[in-house]
PDB file of C-alpha atoms in Angstrom:
ATOM      1  CA  UNK D   1      23.016 -15.053  -0.599  1.00  0.00           C
ATOM      2  CA  UNK D   2      23.230 -11.616   1.069  1.00  0.00           C
ATOM      3  CA  UNK D   3      20.670 -11.458   4.004  1.00  0.00           C
ATOM      4  CA  UNK D   4      19.897  -9.431   6.924  1.00  0.00           C
ATOM      5  CA  UNK D   5      17.808 -11.058   9.446  1.00  0.00           C
ATOM      6  CA  UNK D   6      16.102  -8.911  12.283  1.00  0.00           C
ATOM      7  CA  UNK D   7      15.006 -10.053  15.687  1.00  0.00           C
ATOM      8  CA  UNK D   8      11.226 -10.469  16.239  1.00  0.00           C
ATOM      9  CA  UNK D   9       8.388  -8.046  17.263  1.00  0.00           C
ATOM     10  CA  UNK D  10       8.607  -6.582  20.766  1.00  0.00           C
ATOM     11  CA  UNK D  11       5.719  -5.023  23.129  1.00  0.00           C
ATOM     12  CA  UNK D  12       7.081  -2.970  25.721  1.00  0.00           C
ATOM     13  CA  UNK D  13       5.980  -0.340  28.344  1.00  0.00           C
ATOM     14  CA  UNK D  14       7.078   3.351  28.360  1.00  0.00           C
ATOM     15  CA  UNK D  15      10.352   3.778  30.286  1.00  0.00           C
ATOM     16  CA  UNK D  16      11.546   0.156  29.466  1.00  0.00           C
ATOM     17  CA  UNK D  17      14.717  -0.327  27.664  1.00  0.00           C
ATOM     18  CA  UNK D  18      15.078  -2.479  24.480  1.00  0.00           C
ATOM     19  CA  UNK D  19      17.810  -3.663  22.238  1.00  0.00           C
ATOM     20  CA  UNK D  20      16.682  -5.022  18.722  1.00  0.00           C
ATOM     21  CA  UNK D  21      19.097  -7.039  16.380  1.00  0.00           C
ATOM     22  CA  UNK D  22      20.048  -7.195  12.626  1.00  0.00           C
ATOM     23  CA  UNK D  23      22.185 -10.328  11.771  1.00  0.00           C
ATOM     24  CA  UNK D  24      23.926 -10.378   8.523  1.00  0.00           C
ATOM     25  CA  UNK D  25      25.152 -13.066   6.200  1.00  0.00           C
ATOM     26  CA  UNK D  26      26.447 -13.672   2.724  1.00  0.00           C
ATOM     27  CA  UNK D  27      28.879 -10.521   2.816  1.00  0.00           C
ATOM     28  CA  UNK D  28      32.007  -9.151   4.106  1.00  0.00           C
ATOM     29  CA  UNK D  29      30.389  -7.841   7.261  1.00  0.00           C
ATOM     30  CA  UNK D  30      33.289  -5.583   8.462  1.00  0.00           C
ATOM     31  CA  UNK D  31      33.493  -3.715   5.135  1.00  0.00           C
ATOM     32  CA  UNK D  32      29.877  -2.056   5.127  1.00  0.00           C
ATOM     33  CA  UNK D  33      28.023   0.767   6.658  1.00  0.00           C
ATOM     34  CA  UNK D  34      24.784  -0.437   8.133  1.00  0.00           C
ATOM     35  CA  UNK D  35      21.824   1.977   8.084  1.00  0.00           C
ATOM     36  CA  UNK D  36      18.844   2.058  10.585  1.00  0.00           C
ATOM     37  CA  UNK D  37      15.519   3.389   9.577  1.00  0.00           C
ATOM     38  CA  UNK D  38      12.158   3.973  11.217  1.00  0.00           C
ATOM     39  CA  UNK D  39       8.695   3.709   9.706  1.00  0.00           C
ATOM     40  CA  UNK D  40       5.631   4.934  11.842  1.00  0.00           C
ATOM     41  CA  UNK D  41       2.702   2.764  10.932  1.00  0.00           C
ATOM     42  CA  UNK D  42       1.002   4.311   7.902  1.00  0.00           C
ATOM     43  CA  UNK D  43       3.868   6.868   7.490  1.00  0.00           C
ATOM     44  CA  UNK D  44       6.950   7.358   5.551  1.00  0.00           C
ATOM     45  CA  UNK D  45      10.611   6.399   6.181  1.00  0.00           C
ATOM     46  CA  UNK D  46      13.153   8.092   8.216  1.00  0.00           C
ATOM     47  CA  UNK D  47      16.902   7.509   8.313  1.00  0.00           C
ATOM     48  CA  UNK D  48      17.979   7.260  11.954  1.00  0.00           C
ATOM     49  CA  UNK D  49      21.520   6.732  11.326  1.00  0.00           C
ATOM     50  CA  UNK D  50      24.627   4.667  10.132  1.00  0.00           C
ATOM     51  CA  UNK D  51      27.091   2.582  11.728  1.00  0.00           C
ATOM     52  CA  UNK D  52      30.352   1.241  10.174  1.00  0.00           C
ATOM     53  CA  UNK D  53      30.218  -2.624  10.842  1.00  0.00           C
ATOM     54  CA  UNK D  54      34.087  -2.886  10.831  1.00  0.00           C
ATOM     55  CA  UNK D  55      34.837  -0.208  13.583  1.00  0.00           C
ATOM     56  CA  UNK D  56      31.540   0.906  15.085  1.00  0.00           C
ATOM     57  CA  UNK D  57      32.024   4.519  13.753  1.00  0.00           C
ATOM     58  CA  UNK D  58      28.634   5.981  14.049  1.00  0.00           C
ATOM     59  CA  UNK D  59      26.589   8.718  12.398  1.00  0.00           C
ATOM     60  CA  UNK D  60      23.422   9.764  13.936  1.00  0.00           C
ATOM     61  CA  UNK D  61      20.523  11.560  12.104  1.00  0.00           C
ATOM     62  CA  UNK D  62      20.002  15.077  14.298  1.00  0.00           C
ATOM     63  CA  UNK D  63      16.605  13.912  14.876  1.00  0.00           C
ATOM     64  CA  UNK D  64      17.643  10.449  16.566  1.00  0.00           C
ATOM     65  CA  UNK D  65      20.918  11.671  18.480  1.00  0.00           C
ATOM     66  CA  UNK D  66      20.767  11.068  22.041  1.00  0.00           C
ATOM     67  CA  UNK D  67      17.581   9.164  21.725  1.00  0.00           C
ATOM     68  CA  UNK D  68      18.838   5.753  20.587  1.00  0.00           C
ATOM     69  CA  UNK D  69      22.328   4.146  20.065  1.00  0.00           C
ATOM     70  CA  UNK D  70      23.719   1.805  17.653  1.00  0.00           C
ATOM     71  CA  UNK D  71      26.375  -1.051  18.458  1.00  0.00           C
ATOM     72  CA  UNK D  72      27.859  -4.071  16.525  1.00  0.00           C
ATOM     73  CA  UNK D  73      29.338  -7.533  17.701  1.00  0.00           C
ATOM     74  CA  UNK D  74      31.305  -8.485  14.768  1.00  0.00           C
ATOM     75  CA  UNK D  75      32.176 -11.964  16.278  1.00  0.00           C
ATOM     76  CA  UNK D  76      28.494 -12.922  15.567  1.00  0.00           C
ATOM     77  CA  UNK D  77      27.862 -10.589  12.401  1.00  0.00           C
ATOM     78  CA  UNK D  78      25.144  -8.785  14.418  1.00  0.00           C
ATOM     79  CA  UNK D  79      24.280  -5.033  14.704  1.00  0.00           C
ATOM     80  CA  UNK D  80      22.022  -3.763  17.317  1.00  0.00           C
ATOM     81  CA  UNK D  81      19.700  -0.547  17.758  1.00  0.00           C
ATOM     82  CA  UNK D  82      19.102   0.219  21.519  1.00  0.00           C
ATOM     83  CA  UNK D  83      16.717   2.401  23.696  1.00  0.00           C
ATOM     84  CA  UNK D  84      17.476   3.152  27.286  1.00  0.00           C
ATOM     85  CA  UNK D  85      13.892   4.470  27.964  1.00  0.00           C
ATOM     86  CA  UNK D  86      11.249   4.020  25.498  1.00  0.00           C
ATOM     87  CA  UNK D  87       8.260   6.410  24.600  1.00  0.00           C
ATOM     88  CA  UNK D  88       4.919   5.623  23.070  1.00  0.00           C
ATOM     89  CA  UNK D  89       6.205   7.794  20.002  1.00  0.00           C
ATOM     90  CA  UNK D  90       9.044   5.010  19.352  1.00  0.00           C
ATOM     91  CA  UNK D  91       6.097   2.705  18.406  1.00  0.00           C
ATOM     92  CA  UNK D  92       7.231   1.970  14.708  1.00  0.00           C
ATOM     93  CA  UNK D  93       8.586  -0.642  12.300  1.00  0.00           C
ATOM     94  CA  UNK D  94      12.446  -0.437  12.314  1.00  0.00           C
ATOM     95  CA  UNK D  95      14.589  -1.747   9.449  1.00  0.00           C
ATOM     96  CA  UNK D  96      18.270  -2.250   9.052  1.00  0.00           C
ATOM     97  CA  UNK D  97      19.707  -2.105   5.672  1.00  0.00           C
ATOM     98  CA  UNK D  98      23.035  -2.173   3.798  1.00  0.00           C
ATOM     99  CA  UNK D  99      24.731  -0.907   0.393  1.00  0.00           C
ATOM    100  CA  UNK D 100      25.987  -3.897  -1.492  1.00  0.00           C
ATOM    101  CA  UNK D 101      25.580  -2.737  -5.081  1.00  0.00           C
ATOM    102  CA  UNK D 102      27.037   0.871  -4.311  1.00  0.00           C
ATOM    103  CA  UNK D 103      28.245   3.192  -1.790  1.00  0.00           C
ATOM    104  CA  UNK D 104      25.295   4.966  -0.140  1.00  0.00           C
ATOM    105  CA  UNK D 105      22.668   2.907  -2.205  1.00  0.00           C
ATOM    106  CA  UNK D 106      20.912   0.674   0.348  1.00  0.00           C
ATOM    107  CA  UNK D 107      19.821  -2.158  -1.675  1.00  0.00           C
ATOM    108  CA  UNK D 108      19.663  -5.089   0.878  1.00  0.00           C
ATOM    109  CA  UNK D 109      17.081  -4.686   3.668  1.00  0.00           C
ATOM    110  CA  UNK D 110      15.896  -6.608   6.718  1.00  0.00           C
ATOM    111  CA  UNK D 111      12.378  -7.514   7.131  1.00  0.00           C
ATOM    112  CA  UNK D 112      11.894  -5.143   9.814  1.00  0.00           C
ATOM    113  CA  UNK D 113      11.147  -5.338  13.636  1.00  0.00           C
ATOM    114  CA  UNK D 114       7.716  -3.874  14.849  1.00  0.00           C
ATOM    115  CA  UNK D 115       8.251  -2.396  18.229  1.00  0.00           C
ATOM    116  CA  UNK D 116       5.008  -1.289  20.197  1.00  0.00           C
ATOM    117  CA  UNK D 117       5.413   1.004  23.190  1.00  0.00           C
ATOM    118  CA  UNK D 118       1.952   0.950  25.153  1.00  0.00           C
ATOM    119  CA  UNK D 119       1.224   1.145  28.886  1.00  0.00           C
TER     120      UNK D 119
ATOM    121  CA  UNK F   1      17.827  19.232   5.816  1.00  0.00           C
ATOM    122  CA  UNK F   2      16.856  18.557   2.273  1.00  0.00           C
ATOM    123  CA  UNK F   3      13.070  18.276   1.735  1.00  0.00           C
ATOM    124  CA  UNK F   4      11.918  15.795  -0.860  1.00  0.00           C
ATOM    125  CA  UNK F   5       8.451  16.457  -2.105  1.00  0.00           C
ATOM    126  CA  UNK F   6       6.629  13.710  -4.290  1.00  0.00           C
ATOM    127  CA  UNK F   7       3.567  14.171  -6.457  1.00  0.00           C
ATOM    128  CA  UNK F   8       0.889  13.207  -6.740  1.00  0.00           C
ATOM    129  CA  UNK F   9       0.031  11.661  -3.356  1.00  0.00           C
ATOM    130  CA  UNK F  10      -2.068   9.215  -4.970  1.00  0.00           C
ATOM    131  CA  UNK F  11      -2.059   7.954  -8.627  1.00  0.00           C
ATOM    132  CA  UNK F  12      -4.970   5.906 -10.037  1.00  0.00           C
ATOM    133  CA  UNK F  13      -3.818   4.016 -13.100  1.00  0.00           C
ATOM    134  CA  UNK F  14      -5.303   1.052 -15.061  1.00  0.00           C
ATOM    135  CA  UNK F  15      -3.116  -2.094 -15.752  1.00  0.00           C
ATOM    136  CA  UNK F  16      -1.032  -1.652 -18.880  1.00  0.00           C
ATOM    137  CA  UNK F  17      -1.157   2.073 -18.699  1.00  0.00           C
ATOM    138  CA  UNK F  18       1.958   4.382 -17.857  1.00  0.00           C
ATOM    139  CA  UNK F  19       2.585   5.921 -14.611  1.00  0.00           C
ATOM    140  CA  UNK F  20       4.708   9.196 -14.138  1.00  0.00           C
ATOM    141  CA  UNK F  21       5.692   9.901 -10.664  1.00  0.00           C
ATOM    142  CA  UNK F  22       7.462  12.945  -9.675  1.00  0.00           C
ATOM    143  CA  UNK F  23      10.020  13.916  -6.783  1.00  0.00           C
ATOM    144  CA  UNK F  24      11.554  17.450  -6.453  1.00  0.00           C
ATOM    145  CA  UNK F  25      14.212  18.318  -3.765  1.00  0.00           C
ATOM    146  CA  UNK F  26      14.505  21.577  -2.068  1.00  0.00           C
ATOM    147  CA  UNK F  27      18.111  22.020  -3.110  1.00  0.00           C
ATOM    148  CA  UNK F  28      20.237  20.128  -5.795  1.00  0.00           C
ATOM    149  CA  UNK F  29      20.899  16.534  -4.793  1.00  0.00           C
ATOM    150  CA  UNK F  30      22.968  16.114  -8.095  1.00  0.00           C
ATOM    151  CA  UNK F  31      22.130  12.564  -9.280  1.00  0.00           C
ATOM    152  CA  UNK F  32      22.286  11.030  -5.871  1.00  0.00           C
ATOM    153  CA  UNK F  33      18.560  10.075  -5.966  1.00  0.00           C
ATOM    154  CA  UNK F  34      17.124   6.641  -5.410  1.00  0.00           C
ATOM    155  CA  UNK F  35      13.503   5.165  -5.839  1.00  0.00           C
ATOM    156  CA  UNK F  36      12.019   2.512  -3.721  1.00  0.00           C
ATOM    157  CA  UNK F  37       9.080   0.402  -3.979  1.00  0.00           C
ATOM    158  CA  UNK F  38       7.116  -0.633  -0.860  1.00  0.00           C
ATOM    159  CA  UNK F  39       4.306  -3.141  -0.597  1.00  0.00           C
ATOM    160  CA  UNK F  40       2.174  -3.599   2.636  1.00  0.00           C
ATOM    161  CA  UNK F  41       3.966  -5.630   5.341  1.00  0.00           C
ATOM    162  CA  UNK F  42       7.339  -5.684   3.432  1.00  0.00           C
ATOM    163  CA  UNK F  43      10.634  -3.876   3.424  1.00  0.00           C
ATOM    164  CA  UNK F  44      11.297  -1.234   0.728  1.00  0.00           C
ATOM    165  CA  UNK F  45      12.684  -2.527  -2.478  1.00  0.00           C
ATOM    166  CA  UNK F  46      15.376  -0.422  -4.292  1.00  0.00           C
ATOM    167  CA  UNK F  47      14.380   0.127  -7.979  1.00  0.00           C
ATOM    168  CA  UNK F  48      16.612   3.146  -9.234  1.00  0.00           C
ATOM    169  CA  UNK F  49      19.893   4.619  -7.985  1.00  0.00           C
ATOM    170  CA  UNK F  50      22.027   7.292  -9.351  1.00  0.00           C
ATOM    171  CA  UNK F  51      18.687   9.016 -10.657  1.00  0.00           C
ATOM    172  CA  UNK F  52      18.516   6.358 -13.797  1.00  0.00           C
ATOM    173  CA  UNK F  53      20.427   3.154 -12.995  1.00  0.00           C
ATOM    174  CA  UNK F  54      18.213   0.322 -12.494  1.00  0.00           C
ATOM    175  CA  UNK F  55      19.041  -1.926  -9.453  1.00  0.00           C
ATOM    176  CA  UNK F  56      19.685  -5.658  -9.936  1.00  0.00           C
ATOM    177  CA  UNK F  57      16.810  -7.564 -11.111  1.00  0.00           C
ATOM    178  CA  UNK F  58      14.463  -4.681 -11.775  1.00  0.00           C
ATOM    179  CA  UNK F  59      12.476  -4.905 -14.886  1.00  0.00           C
ATOM    180  CA  UNK F  60      13.202  -2.468 -17.802  1.00  0.00           C
ATOM    181  CA  UNK F  61       9.713  -1.120 -17.504  1.00  0.00           C
ATOM    182  CA  UNK F  62      11.111   0.937 -14.659  1.00  0.00           C
ATOM    183  CA  UNK F  63      12.989   3.908 -15.608  1.00  0.00           C
ATOM    184  CA  UNK F  64      14.164   6.903 -13.827  1.00  0.00           C
ATOM    185  CA  UNK F  65      15.433  10.429 -14.886  1.00  0.00           C
ATOM    186  CA  UNK F  66      16.398  13.850 -13.816  1.00  0.00           C
ATOM    187  CA  UNK F  67      19.033  15.584 -11.984  1.00  0.00           C
ATOM    188  CA  UNK F  68      19.606  18.451  -9.563  1.00  0.00           C
ATOM    189  CA  UNK F  69      16.148  19.111  -8.169  1.00  0.00           C
ATOM    190  CA  UNK F  70      13.813  17.442 -10.400  1.00  0.00           C
ATOM    191  CA  UNK F  71      13.197  13.735 -10.843  1.00  0.00           C
ATOM    192  CA  UNK F  72      10.823  11.328 -12.538  1.00  0.00           C
ATOM    193  CA  UNK F  73      10.122   7.571 -12.126  1.00  0.00           C
ATOM    194  CA  UNK F  74       8.134   6.120 -14.973  1.00  0.00           C
ATOM    195  CA  UNK F  75       6.537   2.738 -15.196  1.00  0.00           C
ATOM    196  CA  UNK F  76       5.741   2.133 -18.693  1.00  0.00           C
ATOM    197  CA  UNK F  77       3.063  -0.589 -18.601  1.00  0.00           C
ATOM    198  CA  UNK F  78       1.908  -1.204 -15.108  1.00  0.00           C
ATOM    199  CA  UNK F  79       1.660  -4.731 -14.030  1.00  0.00           C
ATOM    200  CA  UNK F  80      -0.643  -6.059 -11.133  1.00  0.00           C
ATOM    201  CA  UNK F  81       2.589  -6.458  -8.875  1.00  0.00           C
ATOM    202  CA  UNK F  82       3.479  -2.704  -9.408  1.00  0.00           C
ATOM    203  CA  UNK F  83       0.536  -1.496  -7.271  1.00  0.00           C
ATOM    204  CA  UNK F  84       2.351  -0.253  -4.326  1.00  0.00           C
ATOM    205  CA  UNK F  85       3.810   2.913  -2.497  1.00  0.00           C
ATOM    206  CA  UNK F  86       6.951   4.575  -4.109  1.00  0.00           C
ATOM    207  CA  UNK F  87       9.455   6.660  -2.284  1.00  0.00           C
ATOM    208  CA  UNK F  88      12.342   8.844  -3.629  1.00  0.00           C
ATOM    209  CA  UNK F  89      15.313   9.352  -1.387  1.00  0.00           C
ATOM    210  CA  UNK F  90      18.315  11.806  -1.778  1.00  0.00           C
ATOM    211  CA  UNK F  91      21.587  10.479  -0.486  1.00  0.00           C
ATOM    212  CA  UNK F  92      23.616  13.486  -1.533  1.00  0.00           C
ATOM    213  CA  UNK F  93      23.694  15.342   1.921  1.00  0.00           C
ATOM    214  CA  UNK F  94      24.150  13.677   5.120  1.00  0.00           C
ATOM    215  CA  UNK F  95      23.104  14.236   7.698  1.00  0.00           C
ATOM    216  CA  UNK F  96      20.282  13.172   7.237  1.00  0.00           C
ATOM    217  CA  UNK F  97      19.440  11.538   3.796  1.00  0.00           C
ATOM    218  CA  UNK F  98      15.684  11.973   3.358  1.00  0.00           C
ATOM    219  CA  UNK F  99      12.815  10.539   1.731  1.00  0.00           C
ATOM    220  CA  UNK F 100       9.804  11.890   0.050  1.00  0.00           C
ATOM    221  CA  UNK F 101       6.368  11.198   1.619  1.00  0.00           C
ATOM    222  CA  UNK F 102       5.533   8.686  -1.019  1.00  0.00           C
ATOM    223  CA  UNK F 103       3.114   8.212  -3.881  1.00  0.00           C
ATOM    224  CA  UNK F 104       0.482   5.367  -3.670  1.00  0.00           C
ATOM    225  CA  UNK F 105      -0.143   3.853  -7.076  1.00  0.00           C
ATOM    226  CA  UNK F 106      -3.629   2.313  -7.144  1.00  0.00           C
ATOM    227  CA  UNK F 107      -5.510   0.260  -9.479  1.00  0.00           C
ATOM    228  CA  UNK F 108      -8.040   2.469 -11.231  1.00  0.00           C
TER     229      UNK F 108
END
């Protein structure tokens, strides 16, 4: 079974750093692009960017360029989303997703990681 | 950035009735359009891609149509499990791919 399992909810203070994870199983890990998406509570979905799991080639959405960073550890089949200095406005649910059925069609999603940033 | 506009914002439908959801792109996205369903506390689920192709395991009551800038998702006979928020998303132009703001389908 193809699965993406995300790390658990986080509560952080403004200015703190954070790294959340997305572990893949059941597919050829290095052959896919993985997307990161944000959903602010009660709001819609936004693409943050993409990372190719084979060589860590990254494509950031302009709104998120410089605000976050993506990385991969192929040895443990895990992708990461990282902040160096969180803001209250980073409070959101974060999803990872991959396109198994067709290119650019993201049909397998993680369950999401809720990040709360509050002083 | 391509802006995706969905209408209506909320659709009140009785079980068994037909629901028609619309999605408009600010410029052509060809047929590179997907529809997702999201229920509270869950990740989105892919329903339709390439504007009209049902994803694996999606019931035949869900159908998509359109190309260019105008798209429609039709649910032929609403079941109780279909009450949710539906998003369209274009994947024709990166960066970035963009979602509509969603249509909430609620019980009438």
